[in-house]
XYZ file of C-alpha atoms in Angstrom:
752
model
C -37.685 -31.531 -18.603
C -34.794 -30.694 -16.343
C -32.317 -27.817 -16.254
C -28.820 -27.521 -14.839
C -27.895 -24.095 -13.475
C -25.663 -22.306 -10.991
C -26.947 -22.412 -7.416
C -28.787 -19.876 -5.334
C -25.887 -19.110 -3.019
C -22.266 -18.754 -3.926
C -19.017 -18.995 -2.035
C -15.742 -17.745 -3.462
C -12.245 -19.131 -3.105
C -9.022 -17.775 -4.552
C -5.826 -19.788 -4.747
C -2.929 -17.820 -6.215
C 0.743 -18.394 -6.872
C 3.383 -16.172 -8.397
C 5.842 -17.463 -10.972
C 8.894 -15.493 -12.057
C 10.869 -15.572 -15.266
C 14.289 -13.956 -15.539
C 17.259 -13.838 -17.892
C 20.699 -14.441 -16.381
C 24.118 -15.024 -17.825
C 23.002 -14.634 -21.405
C 20.430 -17.402 -21.075
C 16.857 -17.470 -19.922
C 16.152 -19.103 -16.570
C 12.662 -20.064 -15.443
C 11.985 -20.578 -11.744
C 9.127 -20.264 -9.294
C 8.871 -17.666 -6.649
C 8.086 -19.246 -3.301
C 4.344 -19.661 -2.951
C 3.605 -17.685 0.179
C 0.865 -18.532 2.608
C -0.666 -15.125 1.892
C -1.157 -16.202 -1.713
C -2.730 -19.523 -0.810
C -5.773 -18.387 1.130
C -9.163 -20.002 0.766
C -11.500 -17.078 1.271
C -14.663 -18.911 2.307
C -14.618 -21.478 5.056
C -17.179 -23.880 3.560
C -15.412 -24.152 0.219
C -12.190 -26.151 -0.004
C -10.157 -26.529 -3.172
C -6.765 -28.233 -3.046
C -3.830 -27.697 -5.411
C -0.962 -30.157 -5.765
C 2.051 -30.349 -8.056
C 4.071 -33.240 -9.521
C 7.475 -33.340 -7.834
C 8.882 -36.016 -10.112
C 7.627 -39.017 -8.223
C 4.307 -38.070 -6.639
C 1.834 -35.214 -6.218
C 2.507 -32.960 -3.237
C 0.601 -30.007 -1.812
C 1.679 -26.555 -2.865
C 3.027 -24.655 0.147
C 5.242 -21.689 0.936
C 8.404 -23.593 -0.063
C 7.190 -25.106 -3.321
C 9.350 -24.802 -6.436
C 7.298 -25.665 -9.498
C 10.124 -25.349 -12.029
C 13.790 -26.193 -12.093
C 16.130 -23.469 -10.927
C 19.162 -22.260 -12.925
C 17.902 -23.918 -16.086
C 19.710 -22.892 -19.268
C 17.172 -21.815 -21.836
C 17.495 -21.647 -25.571
C 15.046 -21.454 -28.454
C 12.870 -24.531 -28.357
C 13.478 -25.318 -24.685
C 10.316 -26.272 -22.777
C 9.368 -26.621 -19.117
C 6.135 -28.217 -17.865
C 4.470 -27.906 -14.464
C 1.910 -30.600 -13.746
C -0.863 -29.590 -11.356
C -3.677 -31.514 -9.703
C -6.930 -29.877 -8.582
C -9.141 -31.622 -6.012
C -12.444 -30.698 -4.437
C -11.588 -31.383 -0.794
C -14.783 -29.911 0.621
C -18.420 -30.830 0.909
C -19.769 -28.386 -1.687
C -19.808 -28.659 -5.434
C -17.580 -26.030 -7.003
C -16.458 -24.581 -10.292
C -12.961 -23.272 -10.901
C -11.119 -21.282 -13.529
C -7.386 -20.962 -14.224
C -6.216 -17.412 -14.951
C -2.741 -16.394 -16.142
C -1.492 -12.824 -16.465
C 1.729 -10.809 -16.407
C 1.834 -9.352 -12.916
C 5.061 -7.359 -13.309
C 7.859 -6.919 -15.809
C 11.289 -5.292 -15.858
C 12.810 -4.421 -19.230
C 16.346 -5.469 -20.066
C 18.848 -4.220 -22.622
C 20.704 -5.963 -25.420
C 24.378 -5.288 -26.057
C 23.230 -2.815 -28.693
C 21.046 -0.990 -26.158
C 17.678 -2.188 -27.430
C 14.928 -2.944 -24.945
C 14.162 -6.572 -24.121
C 10.590 -7.255 -23.100
C 10.796 -10.834 -21.937
C 7.083 -11.453 -22.320
C 7.511 -10.972 -26.066
C 9.885 -13.945 -26.306
C 8.142 -16.624 -24.269
C 4.889 -18.463 -24.803
C 2.760 -20.921 -22.874
C 0.044 -23.517 -23.356
C -2.469 -24.851 -20.869
C -3.843 -28.385 -20.999
C -6.774 -29.299 -18.764
C -7.773 -32.948 -18.480
C -9.600 -35.584 -16.462
C -6.545 -37.861 -16.670
C -3.165 -37.624 -14.999
C -1.039 -35.649 -17.461
C 2.200 -36.201 -15.541
C 2.072 -39.866 -16.408
C 0.863 -39.504 -19.984
C 2.930 -36.587 -21.324
C 6.611 -35.864 -21.571
C 8.179 -32.528 -22.346
C 8.136 -33.037 -26.107
C 4.568 -34.324 -26.328
C 3.372 -31.551 -24.034
C 5.008 -28.927 -26.241
C 3.414 -30.469 -29.342
C -0.001 -30.900 -27.729
C -3.017 -29.619 -29.599
C -3.630 -26.520 -27.528
C -3.639 -22.821 -28.243
C -0.274 -21.059 -28.032
C -0.516 -18.003 -25.804
C 1.795 -15.051 -25.494
C 2.432 -13.928 -21.927
C -0.775 -11.935 -21.835
C -3.953 -12.314 -19.750
C -5.510 -15.747 -20.109
C -8.732 -17.098 -18.606
C -9.546 -20.780 -18.946
C -12.981 -22.316 -19.152
C -14.842 -22.940 -15.916
C -14.718 -26.594 -14.860
C -17.150 -27.995 -12.288
C -16.345 -30.542 -9.589
C -18.762 -32.356 -7.314
C -17.772 -33.368 -3.770
C -15.828 -36.605 -3.826
C -15.351 -36.503 -7.585
C -12.117 -37.450 -9.333
C -9.354 -34.850 -9.542
C -8.673 -32.636 -12.537
C -5.201 -32.240 -14.011
C -3.516 -29.217 -15.565
C -0.276 -28.988 -17.515
C 1.234 -25.482 -17.666
C 3.710 -25.552 -20.551
C 6.170 -22.683 -20.927
C 8.702 -22.510 -23.733
C 10.874 -20.290 -25.857
C 9.819 -20.519 -29.503
C 12.483 -21.522 -31.988
C 12.109 -18.183 -33.732
C 13.724 -16.286 -30.842
C 17.209 -14.973 -31.593
C 19.754 -12.597 -30.074
C 17.062 -10.041 -29.459
C 16.478 -11.856 -26.129
C 20.131 -11.804 -24.998
C 20.820 -9.118 -22.440
C 24.038 -7.135 -22.029
C 25.047 -8.749 -18.754
C 23.933 -5.780 -16.687
C 20.361 -4.823 -17.545
C 18.601 -8.110 -16.853
C 14.977 -8.436 -17.923
C 12.471 -10.304 -15.800
C 8.768 -11.017 -15.871
C 6.453 -12.143 -13.107
C 3.680 -14.432 -14.280
C 0.628 -14.482 -12.030
C -1.255 -17.780 -11.959
C -4.588 -17.627 -10.153
C -7.042 -20.442 -9.498
C -10.551 -19.097 -8.867
C -13.232 -21.322 -7.383
C -16.883 -20.663 -6.598
C -19.689 -22.786 -5.276
C -21.468 -24.662 -8.033
C -24.850 -25.984 -6.927
C -26.632 -28.066 -9.526
C -30.153 -29.302 -9.025
C -32.572 -31.164 -11.234
C -36.034 -29.639 -11.489
C -38.537 -31.984 -13.174
C -41.262 -29.356 -13.305
C -39.776 -27.106 -15.941
C -39.057 -24.233 -13.534
C -35.852 -22.582 -14.679
C -35.980 -19.704 -12.176
C -35.881 -21.565 -8.879
C -32.068 -21.322 -8.680
C -31.579 -18.105 -10.620
C -29.061 -16.742 -8.143
C -25.539 -17.535 -9.288
C -21.909 -16.963 -8.625
C -20.885 -15.117 -11.764
C -17.400 -14.130 -12.854
C -17.638 -11.109 -15.113
C -14.713 -10.302 -17.385
C -15.915 -7.017 -18.920
C -17.706 -3.917 -17.706
C -20.725 -4.800 -19.853
C -20.950 -8.252 -18.279
C -20.693 -6.749 -14.809
C -23.477 -4.267 -15.484
C -25.727 -6.962 -16.941
C -25.120 -9.113 -13.862
C -26.042 -6.213 -11.571
C -29.170 -5.415 -13.580
C -30.437 -8.983 -13.353
C -29.142 -10.013 -9.931
C -31.605 -11.650 -7.570
C -31.334 -12.542 -3.917
C -28.184 -14.519 -3.167
C -26.146 -13.496 -6.190
C -22.358 -13.172 -5.929
C -20.600 -11.241 -8.689
C -16.870 -11.863 -8.993
C -14.669 -9.408 -10.822
C -11.825 -10.760 -12.955
C -8.130 -9.916 -12.517
C -6.724 -6.922 -14.352
C -10.004 -5.511 -15.682
C -10.984 -1.821 -15.438
C -14.743 -1.813 -14.862
C -15.311 1.957 -14.771
C -18.543 2.972 -13.024
C -21.121 0.296 -12.224
C -24.766 1.008 -11.363
C -27.416 -0.450 -9.086
C -30.581 0.833 -10.714
C -34.222 0.150 -11.458
C -34.578 -1.631 -14.788
C -37.664 -1.065 -16.932
C -39.696 -4.198 -17.566
C -38.438 -6.130 -14.555
C -40.842 -7.386 -11.923
C -39.542 -5.079 -9.228
C -42.203 -2.389 -8.934
C -43.609 -1.051 -5.688
C -46.564 -3.458 -5.764
C -44.236 -6.444 -5.833
C -42.649 -5.279 -2.591
C -45.930 -4.546 -0.755
C -45.630 -0.784 -0.988
C -48.455 1.508 -2.014
C -48.537 2.514 -5.640
C -48.507 6.275 -5.886
C -47.153 8.656 -8.490
C -46.097 5.813 -10.794
C -43.182 4.772 -8.607
C -40.812 1.944 -9.546
C -38.710 0.171 -6.944
C -35.557 -1.904 -7.385
C -34.946 -4.280 -4.526
C -31.298 -5.299 -4.108
C -31.215 -8.205 -1.701
C -28.304 -10.339 -0.466
C -25.951 -9.205 -3.229
C -22.187 -9.616 -2.918
C -19.587 -7.996 -5.182
C -16.079 -9.456 -4.859
C -12.926 -7.835 -6.272
C -9.911 -9.525 -7.848
C -6.171 -8.754 -8.093
C -5.601 -5.817 -10.430
C -9.315 -5.229 -11.066
C -10.384 -1.596 -10.571
C -13.743 0.119 -10.217
C -14.379 3.862 -10.354
C -17.604 3.624 -8.379
C -20.620 1.487 -7.550
C -23.439 4.015 -7.838
C -26.997 3.456 -6.684
C -29.259 5.289 -9.132
C -32.557 6.647 -7.827
C -34.488 9.875 -7.858
C -37.498 11.837 -8.948
C -37.736 12.300 -12.697
C -39.170 15.787 -13.202
C -39.862 15.486 -16.924
C -42.009 12.341 -16.709
C -45.031 13.489 -14.796
C -44.592 12.123 -11.312
C -42.364 9.129 -11.854
C -40.049 8.213 -8.999
C -37.230 5.685 -9.009
C -36.374 4.174 -5.664
C -33.846 1.529 -4.636
C -34.259 -0.698 -1.598
C -30.967 -2.260 -0.467
C -31.251 -5.242 1.853
C -27.794 -6.607 2.649
C -25.279 -5.467 0.042
C -21.658 -6.575 0.531
C -18.763 -4.967 -1.339
C -15.674 -7.043 -0.645
C -12.005 -6.600 -1.660
C -12.700 -4.110 -4.448
C -9.988 -1.651 -5.468
C -11.487 1.741 -6.297
C -9.978 4.645 -8.237
C -10.475 8.326 -7.441
C -11.831 9.171 -10.910
C -15.570 9.258 -10.156
C -17.545 12.484 -9.719
C -20.935 12.909 -8.044
C -22.131 16.083 -9.736
C -23.963 18.123 -8.598
C -22.887 16.973 -5.105
C -19.847 18.708 -3.655
C -18.104 15.466 -2.717
C -17.511 12.515 -4.973
C -17.708 8.990 -3.660
C -17.207 5.528 -5.109
C -19.878 4.232 -2.691
C -22.626 6.869 -2.722
C -26.119 6.606 -1.211
C -28.724 9.373 -1.577
C -31.076 8.741 1.329
C -33.712 10.874 -0.339
C -34.514 7.962 -2.658
C -32.585 4.957 -1.353
C -33.333 2.719 1.606
C -30.429 0.796 3.134
C -30.771 -2.013 5.625
C -27.473 -3.821 5.591
C -24.444 -2.421 3.781
C -20.993 -3.881 4.360
C -17.900 -2.412 2.711
C -14.880 -4.472 3.674
C -11.280 -5.070 2.680
C -11.483 -2.487 -0.107
C -8.809 -0.004 -1.156
C -8.826 3.546 -2.477
C -5.464 5.233 -3.010
C -6.015 8.595 -4.646
C -5.277 12.275 -4.899
C -8.709 13.833 -4.550
C -9.504 16.071 -1.587
C -13.154 16.208 -2.667
C -13.869 12.493 -2.300
C -15.434 10.561 0.554
C -14.978 6.813 0.339
C -18.485 6.003 1.641
C -20.936 8.902 1.408
C -24.564 9.170 2.580
C -26.502 12.232 1.460
C -30.010 13.529 2.140
C -32.584 13.271 4.883
C -34.788 10.298 3.971
C -38.571 10.262 3.549
C -38.606 12.040 0.165
C -41.486 14.406 -0.509
C -41.874 13.039 -4.026
C -42.366 9.443 -2.869
C -44.502 7.311 -0.573
C -41.464 5.100 0.019
C -39.881 5.761 3.416
C -36.104 5.561 3.326
C -33.605 5.069 6.110
C -30.098 3.803 6.779
C -29.548 0.823 9.072
C -26.837 -1.671 9.861
C -23.836 -0.122 8.148
C -20.425 -1.795 8.469
C -17.172 -0.320 7.161
C -14.258 -2.570 8.068
C -10.753 -3.495 6.999
C -10.504 -0.879 4.250
C -7.509 1.259 3.278
C -7.920 4.833 2.040
C -5.186 7.343 1.258
C -5.188 10.815 -0.280
C -8.918 11.602 -0.214
C -11.203 13.770 1.960
C -12.601 11.223 4.450
C -13.121 7.534 5.004
C -16.850 8.170 5.300
C -19.548 10.776 5.679
C -22.791 9.267 6.905
C -26.192 10.631 7.884
C -28.637 9.621 10.612
C -28.166 5.867 10.825
C -29.259 3.029 13.062
C -26.312 0.787 13.983
C -22.930 1.778 12.569
C -19.745 -0.267 12.845
C -16.447 1.246 11.668
C -13.518 -0.998 12.581
C -9.953 -1.858 11.609
C -9.657 0.610 8.743
C -6.418 2.305 7.689
C -6.905 6.007 6.976
C -4.028 8.068 5.589
C -3.504 11.657 4.478
C -7.118 12.781 4.434
C -7.769 16.400 3.534
C -10.525 16.578 6.150
C -11.790 14.264 8.908
C -11.072 10.648 9.419
C -14.833 10.127 9.522
C -17.796 12.512 9.685
C -21.177 11.500 11.113
C -23.572 14.464 10.851
C -27.358 14.453 10.564
C -29.854 16.003 8.193
C -33.115 16.243 10.102
C -32.763 13.181 12.341
C -30.582 11.424 14.908
C -28.451 8.318 15.197
C -29.803 5.293 17.021
C -28.783 1.823 18.072
C -25.059 1.207 18.435
C -22.290 3.278 16.897
C -18.976 1.464 17.288
C -15.665 2.914 16.096
C -12.740 0.728 17.172
C -9.349 -0.527 16.048
C -8.813 2.009 13.274
C -5.469 3.612 12.444
C -5.197 7.114 11.031
C -2.060 8.887 9.842
C -1.901 12.471 8.599
C -5.552 13.548 8.874
C -6.181 17.287 8.627
C -9.334 17.590 10.752
C -10.809 15.689 13.685
C -10.516 11.916 13.674
C -14.247 11.634 14.467
C -16.871 14.377 14.316
C -20.353 13.203 15.197
C -23.482 15.321 15.688
C -27.128 14.486 16.241
C -26.047 11.568 18.364
C -29.313 11.284 20.237
C -29.780 8.098 22.251
C -27.263 6.062 20.264
C -24.797 3.997 22.259
C -21.476 5.394 21.048
C -18.214 3.551 21.660
C -14.977 5.024 20.288
C -11.928 3.211 21.621
C -8.631 1.528 20.796
C -7.956 3.729 17.775
C -4.465 4.976 16.889
C -3.996 8.428 15.382
C -0.528 9.565 14.282
C 0.623 12.816 12.708
C -2.652 14.538 13.564
C -2.697 17.850 11.672
C -6.028 19.185 12.885
C -6.252 22.542 14.619
C -8.810 21.259 17.145
C -7.414 19.722 20.315
C -10.594 17.646 20.730
C -9.733 15.257 17.940
C -12.836 13.214 18.807
C -15.978 15.302 19.175
C -19.455 13.859 19.803
C -22.365 16.251 20.407
C -26.151 16.287 20.844
C -26.111 13.219 23.052
C -28.676 11.902 25.493
C -26.409 9.016 26.506
C -22.780 9.568 27.454
C -20.420 8.184 24.786
C -17.612 5.799 25.730
C -14.338 7.319 24.466
C -11.274 5.532 25.820
C -7.888 3.989 25.045
C -7.302 6.050 21.926
C -3.711 7.184 21.283
C -2.551 10.190 19.308
C 0.594 11.951 18.144
C 0.465 15.401 16.638
C 1.832 16.984 13.496
C 2.041 20.702 12.790
C 2.336 22.540 9.480
C 4.185 25.780 10.053
C 5.203 28.636 7.802
C 7.485 30.923 9.789
C 10.440 30.819 12.158
C 8.489 32.154 15.134
C 5.766 29.588 14.569
C 8.356 26.809 14.497
C 9.831 27.977 17.801
C 6.383 28.098 19.379
C 5.533 24.589 18.237
C 8.918 23.272 19.356
C 8.448 24.763 22.795
C 5.213 22.823 23.363
C 6.048 19.697 21.365
C 5.055 16.402 22.935
C 6.251 12.864 22.400
C 5.820 11.662 18.832
C 4.999 15.066 17.306
C 5.837 15.869 13.692
C 6.486 19.388 12.407
C 6.046 20.013 8.684
C 7.847 23.055 7.311
C 5.836 24.570 4.489
C 7.603 25.994 1.433
C 9.489 29.152 2.331
C 12.626 30.436 4.033
C 13.102 30.085 7.797
C 15.623 32.505 9.294
C 17.849 31.433 12.172
C 15.723 28.895 13.978
C 17.312 29.045 17.408
C 15.819 26.821 20.082
C 17.963 27.680 23.106
C 17.681 26.790 26.792
C 13.902 26.322 27.227
C 13.620 25.284 30.864
C 12.682 21.662 31.421
C 12.030 20.832 27.742
C 11.639 17.116 27.077
C 10.622 15.416 23.848
C 10.720 11.910 22.470
C 10.538 10.873 18.821
C 10.217 14.400 17.471
C 10.232 14.730 13.654
C 10.848 17.788 11.478
C 10.016 17.326 7.773
C 10.494 19.928 5.086
C 7.940 20.164 2.323
C 9.180 21.009 -1.165
C 11.174 24.262 -1.244
C 11.451 24.551 2.533
C 14.789 26.307 3.228
C 16.249 26.747 6.722
C 18.919 29.361 7.302
C 20.313 27.628 10.365
C 18.732 25.455 13.040
C 20.256 25.431 16.526
C 19.031 23.224 19.348
C 21.097 24.394 22.317
C 20.726 23.500 25.945
C 23.967 23.106 27.810
C 23.307 25.493 30.680
C 22.859 23.870 34.065
C 19.223 24.910 34.470
C 17.956 24.257 30.953
C 17.706 20.458 31.137
C 16.827 19.891 27.483
C 16.171 16.187 26.980
C 15.610 14.819 23.472
C 15.322 11.087 22.837
C 14.550 10.627 19.169
C 14.858 13.515 16.701
C 14.427 13.060 12.935
C 15.096 15.877 10.481
C 14.081 14.974 6.951
C 13.916 16.622 3.530
C 15.122 20.036 4.692
C 17.439 22.312 2.719
C 19.925 24.071 4.983
C 21.804 27.176 3.892
C 23.418 27.495 7.309
C 24.392 24.892 9.845
C 22.475 22.385 11.939
C 23.736 22.753 15.510
C 22.967 19.938 17.945
C 24.173 20.551 21.474
C 22.248 19.642 24.613
C 22.845 18.048 27.972
C 20.929 14.957 26.863
C 20.322 14.130 23.206
C 20.013 10.597 21.811
C 18.827 8.899 18.630
C 19.162 11.684 16.063
C 18.578 11.004 12.349
C 19.248 13.487 9.549
C 17.832 12.077 6.312
C 17.376 13.252 2.710
C 18.554 16.759 3.576
C 20.589 19.190 1.481
C 23.339 21.360 2.980
C 24.346 24.302 0.750
C 26.839 27.159 1.033
C 29.123 25.292 3.449
C 26.222 24.434 5.773
C 27.218 21.630 8.132
C 26.176 19.397 10.998
C 27.880 20.470 14.213
C 27.781 18.843 17.653
C 29.939 21.118 19.792
C 29.504 20.027 23.405
C 32.630 18.280 24.698
C 31.196 17.550 28.135
C 27.837 16.036 27.125
C 27.822 13.530 24.306
C 25.293 12.904 21.577
C 24.433 9.201 21.369
C 23.313 7.421 18.197
C 23.606 9.805 15.251
C 22.558 8.698 11.751
C 23.171 10.832 8.655
C 21.853 9.199 5.483
C 21.131 10.138 1.885
C 22.126 13.769 2.400
C 24.063 16.088 0.086
C 26.674 18.561 1.349
C 28.045 21.236 -0.985
C 30.785 23.772 -0.277
C 33.209 25.822 -2.379
C 36.597 24.719 -0.924
C 37.395 28.308 0.007
C 36.883 28.319 3.781
C 37.467 26.059 6.764
C 34.063 24.430 7.254
C 33.835 20.712 7.975
C 30.740 18.932 6.706
C 30.185 16.881 9.880
C 31.893 18.160 13.041
C 31.482 16.038 16.174
C 32.975 16.960 19.546
C 31.658 14.108 21.697
C 29.578 11.405 20.050
C 28.847 7.725 20.584
C 27.654 5.509 17.719
C 27.641 7.320 14.376
C 26.455 6.133 10.935
C 27.007 8.165 7.774
C 25.691 6.362 4.705
C 24.533 7.104 1.185
C 25.653 10.745 1.312
C 27.354 12.920 -1.288
C 29.997 15.508 -0.330
C 30.867 18.074 -3.004
C 33.778 20.537 -2.775
C 33.949 20.504 1.013
C 36.029 23.359 2.473
C 37.915 21.333 5.044
C 37.197 17.801 6.305
C 34.223 15.624 5.477
C 34.219 14.184 9.000
C 36.090 15.621 11.973
C 35.705 14.000 15.380
C 36.944 15.051 18.784
C 35.792 12.281 21.106
C 34.314 9.226 19.433
C 33.117 6.012 21.056
C 31.015 3.021 20.152
C 30.445 1.906 16.557
C 31.364 4.374 13.800
C 30.360 3.546 10.204
C 31.110 5.634 7.089
C 29.655 3.563 4.237
C 28.582 3.917 0.576
C 29.260 7.651 0.403
C 30.706 9.723 -2.439
C 33.300 12.453 -1.868
C 33.968 14.862 -4.724
C 36.776 17.109 -3.510
C 37.937 18.453 -0.145
C 40.115 21.405 0.811
C 41.910 19.328 3.413
C 41.965 15.746 4.661
C 38.786 13.696 4.236
C 38.864 12.434 7.836
C 40.346 13.942 11.002
C 40.216 11.926 14.232
C 41.369 13.281 17.616
C 40.353 11.001 20.484
C 38.867 7.790 19.153
C 40.560 5.107 21.249
C 37.213 3.715 22.424
C 35.621 3.612 18.979
C 35.275 0.757 16.480
C 35.561 2.579 13.124
C 34.623 1.129 9.720
C 35.144 3.016 6.443
C 33.673 0.922 3.623
C 32.417 0.988 0.049
C 33.088 4.694 -0.491
C 34.203 6.493 -3.638
C 36.580 9.295 -2.645
C 38.212 11.966 -4.786
C 40.416 14.344 -2.804
C 43.835 15.975 -2.995
C 44.034 15.894 0.793
C 45.945 18.534 2.713
C 49.045 20.359 1.570
C 51.122 17.226 2.096
C 48.617 14.994 0.326
C 47.377 13.378 3.514
C 43.886 11.899 3.062
C 43.148 11.057 6.705
C 44.830 11.604 10.033
C 44.473 10.498 13.646
C 46.150 12.312 16.542
C 47.253 9.007 18.007
C 47.822 5.644 16.294
C 44.549 3.776 15.677
C 43.365 0.757 13.746
C 40.196 0.940 11.677
C 38.420 -1.326 9.227
C 39.024 -0.274 5.620
C 36.845 -2.236 3.203
C 36.442 -1.834 -0.555
C 37.023 1.928 -0.819
C 38.507 3.741 -3.794
C 40.713 6.795 -3.123
C 41.360 8.756 -6.290
C 40.901 5.486 -8.137
C 43.267 3.549 -5.835
C 42.614 0.809 -3.304
C 42.817 1.080 0.479
C 46.197 -0.618 0.499
C 47.575 1.693 -2.187
C 46.968 4.848 -0.126
C 48.123 3.483 3.233
C 50.990 5.976 3.349
C 48.524 8.870 3.105
C 46.514 7.689 6.125
C 48.510 9.149 9.013
C 48.546 7.180 12.279
C 45.920 4.866 10.760
C 46.411 1.197 10.054
C 43.902 -1.209 8.582
C 42.544 -3.985 10.771
């Protein structure tokens, strides 16, 4: 008797391409998005699957420039397109593959009557899989009429097909068509164009088949398993043996998965050479890999162990020997009650032994300041068990976390590697390495990580002991912690290596005096966050020798500034600012920028109320490179305030702004030089001319793509220059008229 089964070890490959459908010009056009190299990655070096397409005369490899379908095709009910694909095992290992199709993204359109058009409701597809070359046996009509299931544009998973090394290729026909039943409900209004992105993924895993003539059907029990439901995933985890790889399927929400002892399985303490005491049961998790998939989410992978008080003296212990969690996307929904911090990867060292845990290339984007991504709890060596627990050989690499408490909180561990992670907006540390009755040992390496917006130290480590600690080549930006020692390692018997780390600071402030204090000591790259509240007359005037580069001021919601002045024109002040960004601030009085040396200023997403303006008033020292974008200025047309007043400025861009009821001019310039661009702005009323130019002979001025409504001055003039100038006027509307139509109202200004 012989059996054919999946092999002991499994390698995983993913080959993916994105296909896009869109409606244009009242017809439906099908075309392929370019297959990028990032979407054609074979994720295991010993497994090689090759995908080719029929180009009309021969099969060619799919690459970043491949177009699988005709472009600009006119679609109508009944029209069909077919892509012929060829799959080849180009490696030395047997493999199995599966074709998956799903809607990756969709934009709704509108009919002329205003009804929604969901394009996926009006197209269908079939998939034919064959051992023979379909490109040479089918035409469009026979493919459409082939005996295969008709699928709406919804998730589809084909059957697994196996391929031995050197075996003949497999062929796939992907047939997409508009059913004849589709009518005008798919015709858009010419403006709101629907589109749908169809994700096509080819999954491949190692497929080792062996013939056993002795009737043993357990010798190759380890398998590469793709699980398409939460129940399947849990069953695979419950029955996994050494060497198992579990692959998640695209687009599936798996909830919380458990590594746990399972009653009736041969995994008790005696099987693992531990002493039997107090009716303990041990689950050994050995050489297990869990691999994520596009769009698949997991709340947590929880290791279940503990002392069961109500069952005499039963203990449940888990022994982890080399667990890999790879490319899994986690949610922030899990809770670890009664523990104070939740975690999608949680280890209680009181009942769990870990020797080899790798969490890599995973993602957790959340909004939970009580969640650690990887969390170790407890002291080891539980009093209710004879099983000695410890943590060894922990690797956390290539992960992205955002909006949680920390990347990790570990406990006494032997050999820790934390590298190349992206850590954003943590409520607490970047990473916390405390102890609970022990010390660290071996090597602790923290390198190549980037952190942005952490609220406590980047690294806090205690109980270091004799561990060899290396913390270097990390980049920390927008550090919000109150502690200057953003890396702190204590309780050491060997000096840690801390070098080549870079940091920029951020400060959350809540009062005018606090802002002034922070400004006075700001260093290159600092960011100042203004908390909600009102800031009275922020005047930053003549601090001796002040220099700053790439300084950013960001207002949080409801942060209101009643005037901000950065002044430094006195001979001994020497204010030097190279790079100042002011973003998301509401001004109720003006923003005054006037120093002996100020360059590269950006004002973005700000609101100027009650005639508040931007004013650069130093005629002797110019401001170089000013950008004002996506701001709103509102006046009442009763005074003489200009929205943007510039006395001496080189290179100015004003774009995407809205000017409402401005008292005087929108833009008034004394001395202008360099490139001046006023583009894609909206002007809703001025009390005088829109533009007033004085000395702009050395400037190249472009006014383009603006919508302007203004009565101008008392004589109806819309813009004026003191001396004749030529500027570029492109595609503006002035009170509904073209540039040429208002030429007479542009005084001393001619169009280039």
